[in-house]
Amino acid sequence: MRFDVISIFPEYLAPLELSLIGKARRDGLLDLRLHDLRTFTTDRHRTVDDTPYGGGAGMVMKPEPWAAALEAVLAGDSKATDARRPVLIVPSPAGEVFTQAVAHELAEEDHLVFACGRYEGIDERVLDWARDSYIVRPMSLGDYVLNGGEVAVLAMVEAIGRLLPGVVGNPESLVEESHADGLLEYPVYTKPSSWRGRNVPDVLLSGNHGKIARFRRDEQLRRTASRRPDLLDVLDTTGLTKAERATLGELGFDVVDGRLVRRDPDPQP
Ligand code: 6GU
């Protein structure tokens, strides 16, 4: 899979040479190239920003260097066609939320291009213009503001890259992790079984695999109910066992018409 990242701080992406993603690049599983937006400027000062029309705080990224960079990246993609356009991901707190489901979807693509904005963002006309040759997707990591897209790209490249075949050594570990099935991961423990007066739950030492699976499932449900009840609101209930429904009932969630509904904690008489 091909990744291109365009940024005024390409050095910000240096961590992508490390660990699993770095190894995947060296192994040829992932072809990731960094581009310095300033090399696509034509003026002496290598200007990438200007003041916003309509006034207001901060600066806006100029369209010309972005167009030149996006054209250069496209020219380097011999496989791009009208039918199979590369995906242009524009990190922005105003984007669609990047979730595990989106990571899976993007891991099926041939070519992802990341356009890292700084300041107040990129002139909107660049995104409109790019739709002729790219599938354009503004993407947010969540409801908070970063100074630029680079940190978000580190997160997205890692989340997508680890889903590519061969990047994660044991593909089983992708099955049981948080968000794999719409729930948070269960807690994990290792040796020693007793540590500073705290014991690993007995059931995990029992060797009873059925009991262990039920315990872990319950812990997933408990954690999700307490930390991320919003995930339960949208959980697919069709596969829930009787035992799981019972645990959810104890946690204040009832199945009504195939949806989980939070029971009123203190109904009026
Ligand atoms: Cl993708 N970019 C920026 N600048 N801020 C963010 C974000 C992205 N996601 C959350 N905050």
Coordinates of C-alpha atoms and ligand atoms in Angstrom, one line a residue:
M1 CA 0.0 0.0 0.0
R2 CA 1.2 3.5 -0.9
F3 CA 1.1 6.4 1.5
D4 CA 2.1 10.0 0.7
V5 CA 2.2 12.7 3.4
I6 CA 2.5 16.4 2.5
S7 CA 3.5 18.7 5.4
I8 CA 5.6 21.8 6.1
F9 CA 7.2 19.7 8.9
P10 CA 8.1 16.4 7.3
E11 CA 10.5 15.7 10.2
Y12 CA 7.4 15.5 12.5
L13 CA 6.7 12.1 10.8
A14 CA 10.1 10.7 11.7
P15 CA 8.6 8.2 14.3
L16 CA 7.1 6.3 11.3
E17 CA 10.6 4.9 10.8
L18 CA 10.3 3.1 14.2
S19 CA 8.7 0.0 15.6
L20 CA 6.2 -2.1 13.6
I21 CA 5.4 0.6 11.0
G22 CA 9.1 1.2 10.4
K23 CA 9.7 -2.5 10.0
A24 CA 6.7 -2.8 7.6
R25 CA 8.3 0.0 5.5
R26 CA 11.7 -1.8 5.4
D27 CA 9.9 -5.0 4.5
G28 CA 8.2 -3.4 1.6
L29 CA 4.7 -3.9 3.0
L30 CA 4.1 -0.2 3.1
D31 CA 5.5 2.4 0.8
L32 CA 5.4 5.7 2.7
R33 CA 6.8 8.9 1.2
L34 CA 7.1 12.3 2.9
H35 CA 6.9 15.6 0.9
D36 CA 7.9 19.1 2.1
L37 CA 5.1 21.5 1.0
R38 CA 7.7 24.3 0.8
T39 CA 9.4 22.6 -2.1
F40 CA 6.3 23.3 -4.1
T41 CA 6.4 27.1 -3.6
T42 CA 7.8 29.4 -6.2
D43 CA 8.6 32.6 -4.3
R44 CA 11.9 33.6 -2.6
H45 CA 10.4 33.3 0.9
R46 CA 8.7 29.9 0.2
T47 CA 5.4 31.3 1.4
V48 CA 2.7 28.8 2.3
D49 CA 0.1 31.0 4.1
D50 CA -1.7 34.3 3.9
T51 CA -4.4 36.3 5.7
P52 CA -8.0 35.1 5.6
Y53 CA -10.5 36.8 3.3
G54 CA -13.3 38.1 5.5
G55 CA -11.0 38.8 8.3
G56 CA -10.5 36.9 11.5
A57 CA -7.6 35.5 13.5
G58 CA -4.7 33.4 12.1
M59 CA -3.5 32.5 8.7
V60 CA -4.8 30.3 5.9
M61 CA -2.7 28.0 3.7
K62 CA -2.4 29.3 0.1
P63 CA -3.9 27.1 -2.7
E64 CA -1.0 27.2 -5.2
P65 CA 1.6 25.1 -3.3
W66 CA -1.0 22.5 -2.4
A67 CA -2.2 22.1 -6.0
A68 CA 1.4 21.7 -7.1
A69 CA 2.1 19.1 -4.4
L70 CA -1.1 17.1 -5.1
E71 CA -0.4 17.1 -8.8
A72 CA 3.2 15.9 -8.2
V73 CA 1.9 13.1 -6.0
L74 CA -0.7 12.1 -8.5
A75 CA 1.9 12.1 -11.3
G76 CA 3.9 9.6 -9.3
D77 CA 0.9 7.2 -9.1
S78 CA 0.9 5.2 -12.3
K79 CA -2.1 3.1 -11.2
A80 CA -4.5 6.0 -10.4
T81 CA -7.5 6.1 -12.8
D82 CA -10.8 8.0 -12.8
A83 CA -12.4 4.8 -11.5
R84 CA -9.7 4.2 -8.9
R85 CA -8.8 7.6 -7.4
P86 CA -6.4 7.9 -4.5
V87 CA -8.0 8.9 -1.2
L88 CA -7.0 12.4 0.0
I89 CA -7.2 12.5 3.8
V90 CA -7.3 16.1 5.2
P91 CA -6.8 16.0 9.0
S92 CA -9.0 18.6 10.6
P93 CA -11.0 18.9 13.8
A94 CA -13.9 19.8 11.4
G95 CA -13.6 16.3 9.7
E96 CA -15.6 13.1 10.0
V97 CA -14.4 11.1 13.1
F98 CA -11.7 8.6 12.4
T99 CA -12.8 5.3 14.0
Q100 CA -11.6 1.7 13.8
A101 CA -14.3 1.1 11.1
V102 CA -12.8 3.9 9.0
A103 CA -9.3 2.5 9.5
H104 CA -10.5 -0.9 8.2
E105 CA -12.2 0.8 5.2
L106 CA -9.0 2.8 4.3
A107 CA -6.8 -0.3 4.8
E108 CA -8.5 -1.7 1.6
E109 CA -7.3 1.2 -0.5
D110 CA -4.2 1.2 -2.8
H111 CA -3.1 4.8 -2.2
L112 CA -3.7 7.2 0.7
V113 CA -2.5 10.8 0.5
F114 CA -2.4 12.9 3.7
A115 CA -2.5 16.7 3.4
C116 CA -1.3 18.2 6.7
G117 CA -2.7 21.7 7.3
R118 CA -1.3 24.1 9.8
Y119 CA -2.7 27.5 11.0
E120 CA -6.4 27.9 10.4
G121 CA -6.4 25.3 7.6
I122 CA -6.1 25.0 3.8
D123 CA -8.0 27.3 1.4
E124 CA -11.3 25.4 0.9
R125 CA -11.0 25.6 -2.9
V126 CA -8.1 23.1 -2.8
L127 CA -10.4 20.4 -1.4
D128 CA -13.1 21.2 -4.1
W129 CA -10.6 21.2 -6.9
A130 CA -8.9 18.0 -5.7
R131 CA -12.2 16.0 -6.0
D132 CA -11.6 15.7 -9.7
S133 CA -8.7 13.3 -9.1
Y134 CA -9.0 12.3 -5.4
I135 CA -11.7 11.0 -3.1
V136 CA -11.4 13.7 -0.5
R137 CA -12.1 12.9 3.2
P138 CA -11.6 15.5 5.9
M139 CA -10.9 13.4 9.1
S140 CA -10.8 14.3 12.8
L141 CA -9.3 12.2 15.6
G142 CA -11.9 13.5 18.1
D143 CA -13.3 16.6 19.7
Y144 CA -10.2 18.5 20.6
V145 CA -7.8 20.8 18.7
L146 CA -4.3 20.0 17.6
N147 CA -1.9 22.6 16.1
G148 CA -1.7 20.8 12.8
G149 CA -2.4 17.5 11.0
E150 CA 1.0 15.8 11.6
V151 CA 0.2 14.2 15.0
A152 CA -3.2 13.0 13.6
V153 CA -1.4 11.5 10.6
L154 CA 1.0 9.6 12.9
A155 CA -2.1 8.1 14.6
M156 CA -4.0 7.3 11.4
V157 CA -1.0 5.8 9.5
E158 CA -0.3 3.5 12.5
A159 CA -4.0 2.5 12.9
I160 CA -4.4 1.8 9.2
G161 CA -0.9 0.3 8.7
R162 CA -1.2 -2.3 11.4
L163 CA -4.3 -3.7 9.6
L164 CA -2.3 -4.5 6.5
P165 CA -1.4 -8.2 6.0
G166 CA 1.9 -9.1 7.6
V167 CA 2.4 -5.9 9.6
V168 CA 1.2 -7.3 12.9
G169 CA 3.0 -10.6 13.6
N170 CA 0.1 -12.4 15.1
P171 CA -3.1 -11.4 13.3
E172 CA -5.1 -13.0 16.2
S173 CA -4.2 -9.9 18.3
L174 CA -6.3 -7.8 15.9
V175 CA -9.4 -9.9 16.8
E176 CA -9.5 -9.4 20.5
E177 CA -8.6 -5.8 20.9
S178 CA -10.7 -2.8 21.9
H179 CA -13.2 -1.7 19.2
A180 CA -12.8 -5.0 17.3
D181 CA -16.4 -6.0 18.2
G182 CA -17.8 -2.6 19.3
L183 CA -16.7 -3.1 22.9
L184 CA -13.6 -2.1 24.9
E185 CA -11.0 -4.7 25.6
Y186 CA -11.1 -6.7 28.8
P187 CA -8.3 -6.1 31.5
V188 CA -5.1 -8.2 31.2
Y189 CA -2.7 -9.6 33.8
T190 CA 0.6 -11.3 33.9
K191 CA 3.0 -12.9 36.5
P192 CA 3.4 -12.7 39.4
S193 CA -0.2 -13.8 40.4
S194 CA 0.1 -11.9 43.6
W195 CA 1.7 -8.5 43.5
R196 CA 1.8 -5.9 46.4
G197 CA -1.2 -7.5 48.0
R198 CA -3.2 -7.5 44.7
N199 CA -4.2 -10.8 43.2
V200 CA -5.0 -11.8 39.6
P201 CA -8.7 -12.8 39.4
D202 CA -9.0 -16.5 40.4
V203 CA -10.9 -17.5 37.3
L204 CA -7.9 -16.6 35.1
L205 CA -5.8 -19.2 37.0
S206 CA -8.6 -21.8 36.8
G207 CA -7.7 -23.2 33.4
N208 CA -11.5 -23.4 32.7
H209 CA -11.6 -21.8 29.2
G210 CA -15.4 -21.4 29.1
K211 CA -15.4 -19.6 32.4
I212 CA -12.5 -17.4 31.4
A213 CA -14.3 -16.4 28.2
R214 CA -17.4 -15.5 30.1
F215 CA -15.4 -13.5 32.7
R216 CA -13.6 -11.5 29.9
R217 CA -16.9 -10.9 28.1
D218 CA -18.5 -9.5 31.3
E219 CA -15.5 -7.3 32.0
Q220 CA -15.7 -5.9 28.4
L221 CA -19.4 -5.1 29.0
R222 CA -18.8 -3.6 32.4
R223 CA -15.9 -1.4 31.2
T224 CA -17.8 -0.3 28.1
A225 CA -20.9 0.6 30.2
S226 CA -18.9 2.6 32.6
R227 CA -16.4 4.3 30.3
R228 CA -18.1 4.4 27.0
P229 CA -21.9 4.0 27.3
D230 CA -22.2 5.6 23.9
L231 CA -20.8 2.5 22.3
L232 CA -23.5 0.3 23.9
D233 CA -26.2 2.6 22.5
V234 CA -25.1 1.5 19.0
L235 CA -24.1 -2.1 19.7
D236 CA -25.6 -4.8 17.4
T237 CA -27.6 -6.9 19.9
T238 CA -28.4 -9.9 17.5
G239 CA -25.3 -11.9 18.7
L240 CA -25.8 -11.3 22.4
T241 CA -26.1 -14.4 24.5
K242 CA -28.5 -14.8 27.4
A243 CA -25.6 -14.4 29.9
E244 CA -24.5 -11.2 28.2
R245 CA -28.1 -9.8 28.2
A246 CA -28.2 -10.6 31.9
T247 CA -24.9 -8.8 32.6
L248 CA -26.2 -5.8 30.6
G249 CA -29.4 -5.9 32.6
E250 CA -27.4 -5.6 35.8
L251 CA -25.5 -2.7 34.3
G252 CA -28.8 -0.9 33.6
F253 CA -29.2 -1.7 29.9
D254 CA -32.2 -3.5 28.4
V255 CA -32.7 -4.9 24.9
V256 CA -35.7 -3.2 23.3
D257 CA -36.4 -3.8 19.6
G258 CA -32.9 -5.0 19.0
R259 CA -31.3 -1.9 20.6
L260 CA -29.7 -1.4 24.0
V261 CA -31.6 1.2 26.0
R262 CA -30.4 2.7 29.2
R263 CA -32.9 2.2 32.0
D264 CA -34.0 5.3 33.7
P265 CA -31.8 5.3 36.9
D266 CA -34.5 6.9 39.0
P267 CA -38.0 6.8 37.5
Q268 CA -40.6 9.3 38.8
P269 CA -43.4 7.6 40.8
Ligands
6GU1 CL1 -7.2 15.4 12.4 N1 -6.4 17.8 13.1 C1 -6.3 18.8 14.0 N2 -5.6 19.9 13.6 N3 -6.8 18.9 15.2 C2 -7.5 17.8 15.5 C3 -7.7 16.7 14.7 C4 -7.0 16.7 13.5 N4 -8.4 15.7 15.3 C5 -8.7 16.2 16.4 N5 -8.2 17.5 16.6

